[in-house]
Coordinates of C-alpha atoms and ligand atoms in Angstrom, one line a residue:
X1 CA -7.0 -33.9 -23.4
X2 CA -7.5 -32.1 -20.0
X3 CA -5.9 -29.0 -19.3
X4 CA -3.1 -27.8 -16.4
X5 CA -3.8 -24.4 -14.8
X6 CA -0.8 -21.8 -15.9
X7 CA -1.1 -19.7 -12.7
X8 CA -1.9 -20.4 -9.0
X9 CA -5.1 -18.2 -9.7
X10 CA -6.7 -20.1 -12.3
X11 CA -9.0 -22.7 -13.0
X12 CA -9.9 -24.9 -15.5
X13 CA -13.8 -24.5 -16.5
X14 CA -16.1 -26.6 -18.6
X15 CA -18.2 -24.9 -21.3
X16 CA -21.7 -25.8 -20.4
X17 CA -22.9 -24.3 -23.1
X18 CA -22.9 -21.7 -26.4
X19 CA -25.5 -19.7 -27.4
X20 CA -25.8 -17.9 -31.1
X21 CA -26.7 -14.4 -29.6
X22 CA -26.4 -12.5 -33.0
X23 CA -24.5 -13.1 -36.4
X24 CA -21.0 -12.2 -34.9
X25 CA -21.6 -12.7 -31.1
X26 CA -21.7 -16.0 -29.5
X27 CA -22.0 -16.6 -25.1
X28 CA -20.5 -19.2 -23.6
X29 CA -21.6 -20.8 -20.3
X30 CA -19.6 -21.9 -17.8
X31 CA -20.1 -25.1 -15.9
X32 CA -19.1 -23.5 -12.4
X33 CA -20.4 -21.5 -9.8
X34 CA -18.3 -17.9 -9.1
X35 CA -18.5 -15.8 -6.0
X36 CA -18.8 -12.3 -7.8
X37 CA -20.6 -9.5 -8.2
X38 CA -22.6 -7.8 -11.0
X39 CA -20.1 -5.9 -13.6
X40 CA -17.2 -8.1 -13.5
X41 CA -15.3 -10.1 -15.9
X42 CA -13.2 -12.7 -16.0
X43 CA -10.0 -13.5 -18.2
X44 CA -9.9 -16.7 -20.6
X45 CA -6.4 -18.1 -21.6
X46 CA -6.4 -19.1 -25.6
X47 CA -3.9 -21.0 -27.2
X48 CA -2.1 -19.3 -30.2
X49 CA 0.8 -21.0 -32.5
X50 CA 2.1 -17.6 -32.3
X51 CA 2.9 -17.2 -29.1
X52 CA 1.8 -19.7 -26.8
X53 CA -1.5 -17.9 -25.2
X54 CA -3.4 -14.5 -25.4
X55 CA -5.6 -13.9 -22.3
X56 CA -8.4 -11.8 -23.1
X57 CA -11.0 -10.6 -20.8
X58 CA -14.9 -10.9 -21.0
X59 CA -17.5 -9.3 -18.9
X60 CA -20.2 -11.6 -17.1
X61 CA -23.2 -10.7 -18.8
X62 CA -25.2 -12.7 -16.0
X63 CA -25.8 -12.0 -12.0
X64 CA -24.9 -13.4 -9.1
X65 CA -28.2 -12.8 -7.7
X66 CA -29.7 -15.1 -10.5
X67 CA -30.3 -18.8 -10.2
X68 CA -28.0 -19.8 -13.6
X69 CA -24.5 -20.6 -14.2
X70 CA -22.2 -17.5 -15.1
X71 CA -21.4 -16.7 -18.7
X72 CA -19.6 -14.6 -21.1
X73 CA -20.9 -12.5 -24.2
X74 CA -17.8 -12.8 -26.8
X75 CA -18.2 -10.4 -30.2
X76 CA -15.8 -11.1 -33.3
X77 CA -13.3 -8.2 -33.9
X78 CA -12.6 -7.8 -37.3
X79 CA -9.5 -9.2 -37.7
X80 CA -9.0 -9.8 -34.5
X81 CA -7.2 -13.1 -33.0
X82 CA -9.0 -14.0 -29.6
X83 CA -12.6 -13.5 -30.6
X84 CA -12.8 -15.1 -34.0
X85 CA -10.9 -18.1 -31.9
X86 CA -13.5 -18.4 -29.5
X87 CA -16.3 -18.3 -31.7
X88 CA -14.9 -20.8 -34.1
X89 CA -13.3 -23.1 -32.0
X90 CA -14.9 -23.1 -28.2
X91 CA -17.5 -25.7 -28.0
X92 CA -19.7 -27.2 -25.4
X93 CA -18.3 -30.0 -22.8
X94 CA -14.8 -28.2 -24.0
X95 CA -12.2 -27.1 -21.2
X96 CA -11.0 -23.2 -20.8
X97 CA -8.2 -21.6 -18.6
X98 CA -9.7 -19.1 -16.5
X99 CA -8.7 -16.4 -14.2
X100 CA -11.6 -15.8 -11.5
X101 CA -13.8 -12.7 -11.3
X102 CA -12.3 -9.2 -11.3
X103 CA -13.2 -5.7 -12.1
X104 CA -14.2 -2.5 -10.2
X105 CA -16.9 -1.7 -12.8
X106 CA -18.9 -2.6 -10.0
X107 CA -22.4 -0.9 -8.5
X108 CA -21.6 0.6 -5.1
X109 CA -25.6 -0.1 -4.2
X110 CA -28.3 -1.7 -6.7
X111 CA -31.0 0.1 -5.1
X112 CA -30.4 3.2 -6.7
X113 CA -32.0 4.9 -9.8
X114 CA -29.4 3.9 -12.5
X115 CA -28.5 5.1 -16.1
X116 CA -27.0 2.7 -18.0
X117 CA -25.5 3.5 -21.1
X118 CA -24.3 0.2 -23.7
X119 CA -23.3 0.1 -27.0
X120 CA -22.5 -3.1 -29.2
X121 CA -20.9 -5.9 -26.7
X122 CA -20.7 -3.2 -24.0
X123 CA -23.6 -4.4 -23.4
X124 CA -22.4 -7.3 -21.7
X125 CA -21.7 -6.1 -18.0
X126 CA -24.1 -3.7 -18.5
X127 CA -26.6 -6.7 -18.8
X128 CA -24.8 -8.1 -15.4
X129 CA -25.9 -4.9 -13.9
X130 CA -29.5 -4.2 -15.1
X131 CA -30.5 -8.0 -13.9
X132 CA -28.7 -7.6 -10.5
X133 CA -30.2 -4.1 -9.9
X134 CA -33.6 -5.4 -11.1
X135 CA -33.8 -8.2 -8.8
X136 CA -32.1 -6.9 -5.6
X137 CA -33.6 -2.8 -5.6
X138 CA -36.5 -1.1 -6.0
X139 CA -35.7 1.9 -8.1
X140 CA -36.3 3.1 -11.4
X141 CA -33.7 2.4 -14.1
X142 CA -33.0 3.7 -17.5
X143 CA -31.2 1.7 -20.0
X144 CA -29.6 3.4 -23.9
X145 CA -29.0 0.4 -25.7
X146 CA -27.1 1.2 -29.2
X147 CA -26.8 -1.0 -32.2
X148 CA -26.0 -0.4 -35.7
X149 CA -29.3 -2.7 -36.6
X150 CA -31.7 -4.9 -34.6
X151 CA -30.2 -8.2 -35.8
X152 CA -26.8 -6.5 -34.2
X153 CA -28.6 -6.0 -30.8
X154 CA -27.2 -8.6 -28.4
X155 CA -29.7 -9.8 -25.9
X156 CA -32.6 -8.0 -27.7
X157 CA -35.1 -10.5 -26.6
X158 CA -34.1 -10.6 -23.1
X159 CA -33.9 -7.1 -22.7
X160 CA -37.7 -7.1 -24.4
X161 CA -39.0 -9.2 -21.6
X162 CA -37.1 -7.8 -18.2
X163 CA -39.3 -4.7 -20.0
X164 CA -41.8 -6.6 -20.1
X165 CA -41.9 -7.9 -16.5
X166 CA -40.8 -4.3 -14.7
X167 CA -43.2 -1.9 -16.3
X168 CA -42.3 1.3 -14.1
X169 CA -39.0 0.3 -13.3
X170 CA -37.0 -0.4 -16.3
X171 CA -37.4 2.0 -19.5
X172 CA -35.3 1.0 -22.5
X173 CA -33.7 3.5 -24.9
X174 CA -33.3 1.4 -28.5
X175 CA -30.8 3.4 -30.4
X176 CA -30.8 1.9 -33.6
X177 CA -28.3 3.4 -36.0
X178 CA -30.3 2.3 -39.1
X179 CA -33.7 4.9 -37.6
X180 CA -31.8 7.4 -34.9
X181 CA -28.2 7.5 -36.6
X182 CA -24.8 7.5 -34.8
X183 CA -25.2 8.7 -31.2
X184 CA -23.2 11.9 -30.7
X185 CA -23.3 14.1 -27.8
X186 CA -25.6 16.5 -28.9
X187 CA -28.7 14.0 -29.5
X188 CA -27.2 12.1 -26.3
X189 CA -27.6 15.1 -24.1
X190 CA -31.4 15.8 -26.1
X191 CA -32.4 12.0 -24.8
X192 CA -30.9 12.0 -21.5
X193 CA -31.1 15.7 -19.5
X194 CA -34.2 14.4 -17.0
X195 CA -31.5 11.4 -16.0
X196 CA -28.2 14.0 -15.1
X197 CA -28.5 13.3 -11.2
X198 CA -28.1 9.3 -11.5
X199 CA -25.5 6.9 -11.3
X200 CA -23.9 6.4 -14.4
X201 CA -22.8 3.2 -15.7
X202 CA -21.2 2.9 -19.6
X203 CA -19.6 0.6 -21.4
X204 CA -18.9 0.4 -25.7
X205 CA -16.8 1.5 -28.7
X206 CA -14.4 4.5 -28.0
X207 CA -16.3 6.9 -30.0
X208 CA -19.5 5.7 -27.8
X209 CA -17.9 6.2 -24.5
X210 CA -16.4 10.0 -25.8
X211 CA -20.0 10.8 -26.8
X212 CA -21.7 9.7 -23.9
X213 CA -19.3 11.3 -21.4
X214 CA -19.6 15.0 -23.6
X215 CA -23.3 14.5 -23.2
X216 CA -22.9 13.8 -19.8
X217 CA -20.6 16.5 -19.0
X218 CA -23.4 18.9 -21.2
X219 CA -26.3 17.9 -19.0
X220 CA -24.4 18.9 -15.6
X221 CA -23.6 15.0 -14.3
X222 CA -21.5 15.0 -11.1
X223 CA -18.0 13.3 -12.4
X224 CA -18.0 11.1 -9.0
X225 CA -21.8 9.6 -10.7
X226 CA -19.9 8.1 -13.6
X227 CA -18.2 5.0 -13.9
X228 CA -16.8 3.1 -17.3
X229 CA -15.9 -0.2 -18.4
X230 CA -12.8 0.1 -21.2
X231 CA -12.2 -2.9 -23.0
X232 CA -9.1 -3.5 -24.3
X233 CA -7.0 -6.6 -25.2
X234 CA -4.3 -7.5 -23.0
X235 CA -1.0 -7.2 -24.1
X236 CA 1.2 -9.0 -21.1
X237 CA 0.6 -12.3 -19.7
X238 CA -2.3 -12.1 -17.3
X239 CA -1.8 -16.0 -16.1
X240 CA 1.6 -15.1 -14.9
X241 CA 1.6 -15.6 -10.6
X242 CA 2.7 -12.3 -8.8
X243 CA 6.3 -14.1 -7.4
X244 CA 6.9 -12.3 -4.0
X245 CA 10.5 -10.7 -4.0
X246 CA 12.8 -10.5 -1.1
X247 CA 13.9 -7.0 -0.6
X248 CA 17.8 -6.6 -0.1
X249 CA 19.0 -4.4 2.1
X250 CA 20.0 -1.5 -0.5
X251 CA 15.7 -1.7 -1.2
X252 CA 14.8 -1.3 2.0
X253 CA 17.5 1.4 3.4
X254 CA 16.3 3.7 -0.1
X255 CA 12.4 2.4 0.1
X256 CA 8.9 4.6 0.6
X257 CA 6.8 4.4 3.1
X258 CA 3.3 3.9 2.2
X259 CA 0.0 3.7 4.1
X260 CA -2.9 1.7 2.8
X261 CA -6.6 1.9 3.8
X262 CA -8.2 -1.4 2.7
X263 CA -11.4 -2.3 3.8
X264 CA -11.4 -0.7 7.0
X265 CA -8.2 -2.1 7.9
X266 CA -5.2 0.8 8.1
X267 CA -1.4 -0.4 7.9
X268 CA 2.1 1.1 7.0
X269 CA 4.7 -0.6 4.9
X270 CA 8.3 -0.1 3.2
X271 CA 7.8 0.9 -0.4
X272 CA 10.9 -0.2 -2.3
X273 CA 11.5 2.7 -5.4
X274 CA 11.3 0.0 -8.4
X275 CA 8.6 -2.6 -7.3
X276 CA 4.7 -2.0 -7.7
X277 CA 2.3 -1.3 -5.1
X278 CA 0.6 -4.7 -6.0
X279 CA 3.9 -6.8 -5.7
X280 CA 4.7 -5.1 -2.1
X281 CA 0.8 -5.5 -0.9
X282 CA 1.0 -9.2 -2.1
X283 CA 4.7 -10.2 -0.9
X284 CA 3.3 -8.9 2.7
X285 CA 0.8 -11.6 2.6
X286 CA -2.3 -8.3 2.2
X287 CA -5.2 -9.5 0.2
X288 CA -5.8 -6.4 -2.7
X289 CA -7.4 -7.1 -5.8
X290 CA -5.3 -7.4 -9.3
X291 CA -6.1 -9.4 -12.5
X292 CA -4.0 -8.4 -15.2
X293 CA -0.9 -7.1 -13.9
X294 CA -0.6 -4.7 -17.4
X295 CA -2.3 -1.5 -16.8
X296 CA -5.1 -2.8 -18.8
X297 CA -8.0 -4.2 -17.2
X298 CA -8.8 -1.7 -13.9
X299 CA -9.1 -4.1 -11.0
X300 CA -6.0 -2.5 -8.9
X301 CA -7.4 1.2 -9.0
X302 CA -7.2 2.7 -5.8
X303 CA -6.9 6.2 -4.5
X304 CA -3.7 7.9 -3.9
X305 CA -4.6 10.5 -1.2
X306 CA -0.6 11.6 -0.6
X307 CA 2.5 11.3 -2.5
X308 CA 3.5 10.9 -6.0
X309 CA 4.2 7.4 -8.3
X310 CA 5.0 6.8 -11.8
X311 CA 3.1 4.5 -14.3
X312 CA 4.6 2.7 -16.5
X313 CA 0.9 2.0 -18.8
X314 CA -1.9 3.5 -17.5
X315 CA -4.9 2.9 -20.4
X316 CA -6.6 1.4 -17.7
X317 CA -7.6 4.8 -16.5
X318 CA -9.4 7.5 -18.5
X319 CA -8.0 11.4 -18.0
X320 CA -10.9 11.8 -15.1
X321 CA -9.8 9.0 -13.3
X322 CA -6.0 10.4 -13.5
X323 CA -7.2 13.9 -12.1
X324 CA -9.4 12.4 -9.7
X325 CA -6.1 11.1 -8.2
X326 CA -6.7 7.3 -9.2
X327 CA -4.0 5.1 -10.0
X328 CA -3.0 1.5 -10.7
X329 CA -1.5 -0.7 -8.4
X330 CA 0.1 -2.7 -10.5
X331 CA 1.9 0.1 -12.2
X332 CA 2.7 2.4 -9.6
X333 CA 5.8 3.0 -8.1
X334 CA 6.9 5.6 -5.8
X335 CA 8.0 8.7 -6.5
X336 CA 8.0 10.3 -2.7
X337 CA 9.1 9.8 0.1
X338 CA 5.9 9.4 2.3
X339 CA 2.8 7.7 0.7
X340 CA -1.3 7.3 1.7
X341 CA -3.6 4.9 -0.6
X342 CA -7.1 4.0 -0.3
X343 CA -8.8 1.2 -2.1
Ligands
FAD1 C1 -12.4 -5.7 -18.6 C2 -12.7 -6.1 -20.1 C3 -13.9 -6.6 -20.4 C4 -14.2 -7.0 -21.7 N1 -15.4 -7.6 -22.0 C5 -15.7 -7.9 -23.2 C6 -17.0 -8.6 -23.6 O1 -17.8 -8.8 -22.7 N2 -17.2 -8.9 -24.8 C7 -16.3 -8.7 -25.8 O2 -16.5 -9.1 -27.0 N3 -15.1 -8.1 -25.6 C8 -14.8 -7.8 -24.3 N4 -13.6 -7.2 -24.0 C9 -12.6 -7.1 -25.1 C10 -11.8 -8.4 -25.3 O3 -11.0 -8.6 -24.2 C11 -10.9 -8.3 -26.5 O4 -10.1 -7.1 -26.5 C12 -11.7 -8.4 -27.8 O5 -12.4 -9.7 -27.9 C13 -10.7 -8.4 -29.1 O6 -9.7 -9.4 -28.9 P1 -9.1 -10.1 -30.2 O7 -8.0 -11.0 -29.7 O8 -10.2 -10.7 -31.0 O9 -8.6 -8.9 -31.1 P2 -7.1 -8.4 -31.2 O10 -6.3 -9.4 -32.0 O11 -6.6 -8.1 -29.9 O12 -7.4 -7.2 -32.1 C14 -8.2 -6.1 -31.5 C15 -8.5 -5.1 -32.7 O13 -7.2 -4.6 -33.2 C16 -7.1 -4.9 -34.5 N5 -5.7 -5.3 -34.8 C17 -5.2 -6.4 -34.3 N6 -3.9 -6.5 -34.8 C18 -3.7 -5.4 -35.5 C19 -2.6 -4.8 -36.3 N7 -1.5 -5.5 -36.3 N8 -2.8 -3.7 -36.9 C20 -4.0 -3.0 -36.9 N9 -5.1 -3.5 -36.2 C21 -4.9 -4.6 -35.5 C22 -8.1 -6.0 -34.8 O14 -8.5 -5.9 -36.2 C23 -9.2 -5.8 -33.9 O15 -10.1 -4.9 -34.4 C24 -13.3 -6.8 -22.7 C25 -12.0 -6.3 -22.4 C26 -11.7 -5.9 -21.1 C27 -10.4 -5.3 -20.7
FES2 S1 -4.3 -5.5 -12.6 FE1 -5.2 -4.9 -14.5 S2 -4.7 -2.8 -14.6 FE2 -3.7 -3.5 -12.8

C-alpha cells in the first residue's frame, strides 16, 4: 500500500537499501537525491498503534559531495520504540514518510583543520562531515572515534580505508572502551591538547559530550570553535504544517517589533506577544529554517542580538549556546518591546 504525505513538507521515499552495519545498528538508503549539506539529518514518520506516529530524527551519515544516494545510520535504544521499529520492520523497496534535510550541525568551511569527536551512533553526521571535508578541502583532520568494542564500532571498515586513502590528512583516534576505558576529561584532554585551536565538531552519549566539552574547556578551546549535535527523540508532532495565523487587531496594537538579519537580507516585522518567531517569519511568506517545531532538534537557532523572549522547551540548546545569546525560533516569543535576530 503506498503512502500519503502528512505535511506539505514531506515526502514519501523508497528504501533502496539496508545495510547490517553492526549487531544493533542497521543504515538505510534512500532511493532519492537531497539538496543538503554535510551534518544534517532528516526526520522519518513511524507508525505506532499507540499513537498514530513518532517522528524521529537521523543524521545523514553520507555527503552531498559524494556520488551515492543519501542514507541514515539507525542504532537500537534499549527499550526504545522508534529504533527497534526501524530495524525490525523497514525493509528494502519499502516506503517511509520523510521530512527533508535540516540541522545547523553544519561545517561553516570544509577546508579547515577539523577535530571531530564521535561516540557510538554519533558517529553518524560526524561520518557526513569527515567524507565531505575529505573530498572538498585540503587540510589536516583528526577524528576520536569511541566504542565500547570493535564489533560496536559503526563504520569501522570505512573509516579504515578513508585512512587508508589520506595518509597525512586524516588521523583516527580508536577509543575502544574494552583497551583505553571510558573517555573522561582527564584522558580526553591527555589525547587532544596539540588539537585546542581547531574547529570542533561532536556528537554521542550525554556523558561523551560532557566529557569532551570539560576536556575541551581544559585544553583552552575558543567556545565559538565548538559545535554539537544532541540527539534526542521528539516529543511533538514534527509532520505537523506551520498554519499561518491572521493577527487580530488586539495582536497587532500590543505586538513586538522585531528585526531579522537572514542571509544578507535585513527586514522589520510586528511580533505578536504569544506567537513564535518561526510562525510570524513563515506567516510573512520569509523563508527561515525549522524542522521540528518542539525545541528539540536545533534547526531554528538564530542569534538574538537585542531584546528579551521566553522558551517554552529549550533542550535543543546546551547552557553555552543559552549564554552565547542563542535561541529557538520556534520557541521564542517576545518578552520586549524592540527586538534584533540574526540567523
Ligand atoms: C538531530 C538528531 C539526529 C539524530 N541522529 C541519530 C542517528 O543518526 N542515529 C541514531 O540512532 N539516533 C539518532 N538520533 C536519535 C533518534 O532520533 C532517537 O531519539 C533514537 O533512535 C531513540 O528513539 P526510540 O524511539 O528508539 O527511543 P524512545 O522510545 O524515544 O526511547 C529513548 C530512550 O528512552 C528510554 N525510555 C523510553 N521510554 C521510557 C520510559 N517510559 N521510562 C524510562 N525510559 C524510557 C528508552 O529505553 C530509550 O533508551 C538523532 C536525534 C536528533 C534530534
Ligand atoms: S525546529 Fe526543532 S528546535 Fe526549533
Amino acid at each position: 500500500m503506498s503512502l500519503t504525505p502528512h505535511s506539505e513538507r514531506s515526502q514519501i521515499v523508497k528504501v533502496l537499501q539496508v545495510i547490517d552495519e553492526t549487531v544493533d545498528a542497521k543504515s538505510f538508503v534512500f532511493a532519492t537525491e537531497w539538496d543538503y549539506q554535510p551534518g544534517q539529518f532528516v526526520t522519518l514518520r513511524i507508525p505506532s498503534d499507540l499513537t498514530g506516529s513518532v517522528a524521529r530524527s537521523y543524521s545523514l551519515y553520507t555527503s552531498p559531495f559524494d556520488a551515492v544516494r543519501p542514507g541514515v545510520t539507525v542504532k537500537r535504544s534499549p527499550g526504545g520504540y522508534a529504533s527497534n521499529w526501524l530495524c525490525d520492520n523497514l525493509s528494502e523497496g519499502d516506503e517511509v514518510e520523510v521530512l527533508p534535510p535540516a540541522g545547523a550541525f553544519v561545517p561553516e568551511s570544509l577546508d579547515v583543520p577539523m577535530l571531530l569527536l564521535a561516540a557510538g551512533s554519533g558517529i553518524t553526521p560526524i561520518m557526513s562531515i569527515l567524507s565531505a571535508a575529505l573530498s572538498q578541502g585540503s587540510q589536516h583532520i583528526v577524528l576520536l572515534y569511541a566504542n565500547a568494542s570493535d564489533a560496536d564500532t559503526i563504520f569501522y571498515d570505512d573509516i579504515s580505508s578513508l585512512e587508508a586513502s589520506h595518509p597525512g590528512q586524516l588521523t583516527v583516534i580508536w577509543w575502544q572502551a574494552e583497551y583505553r576505558g571510558i573517555p573522561d576529561a582527564d584522558s580526553l584532554a591527555a589525547v587532544l591538547s596539540p588539537y585546542h585551536s581547531r574547529a570542533t565538531y561532536l556528537c554521542g552519549r550525554d556523558e561523551f559530550m560532557a566529557a569532551c566539552k570539560e576536556a575541551l574547556r581544559v585544553i583552552g578551546t575558543d567556545r565559538s570553535l565548538v559545535h554539537q549535535e544532541i540527539y534526542a527523540s521528539l516529543s511533538g508532532d514534527a509532520f505537523a504544517d506551520v498554519v499561518p495565523h491572521e493577527t487580530t487587531d488586539a495582536e497587532a496594537a500590543d505586538a513586538a517589533s522585531v528585526t531579522v538579519y537572514n542571509l544578507g537580507a535585513t527586514f522589520t516585522i510586528a511580533w505578536p506577544r504569544d506567537r513564535t518567531l518561526v510562525d510570524v517569519l513563515i506567516a510573512g511568506g520569509h523563508d527561515v529554517p525549522y524542522s521540528c517545531q518542539s525545541g528539540e532538534c536545533a534547526t531554528c537557532i538564530c542569534r538574538l542580538s537585542k531584546g528579551t523572549v521566553s522558551m517554552d522547551v529549550s533542550d535543543g540548546l546546551d547552557p553555552e549556546d543559552k549564554e552565547d545569546g542563542y535561541i529557538l525560533g520556534c520557541q521564542a516569543k517576545p518578552t520586549a518591546d524592540e527586538l534584533e535576530v540574526e540567523y
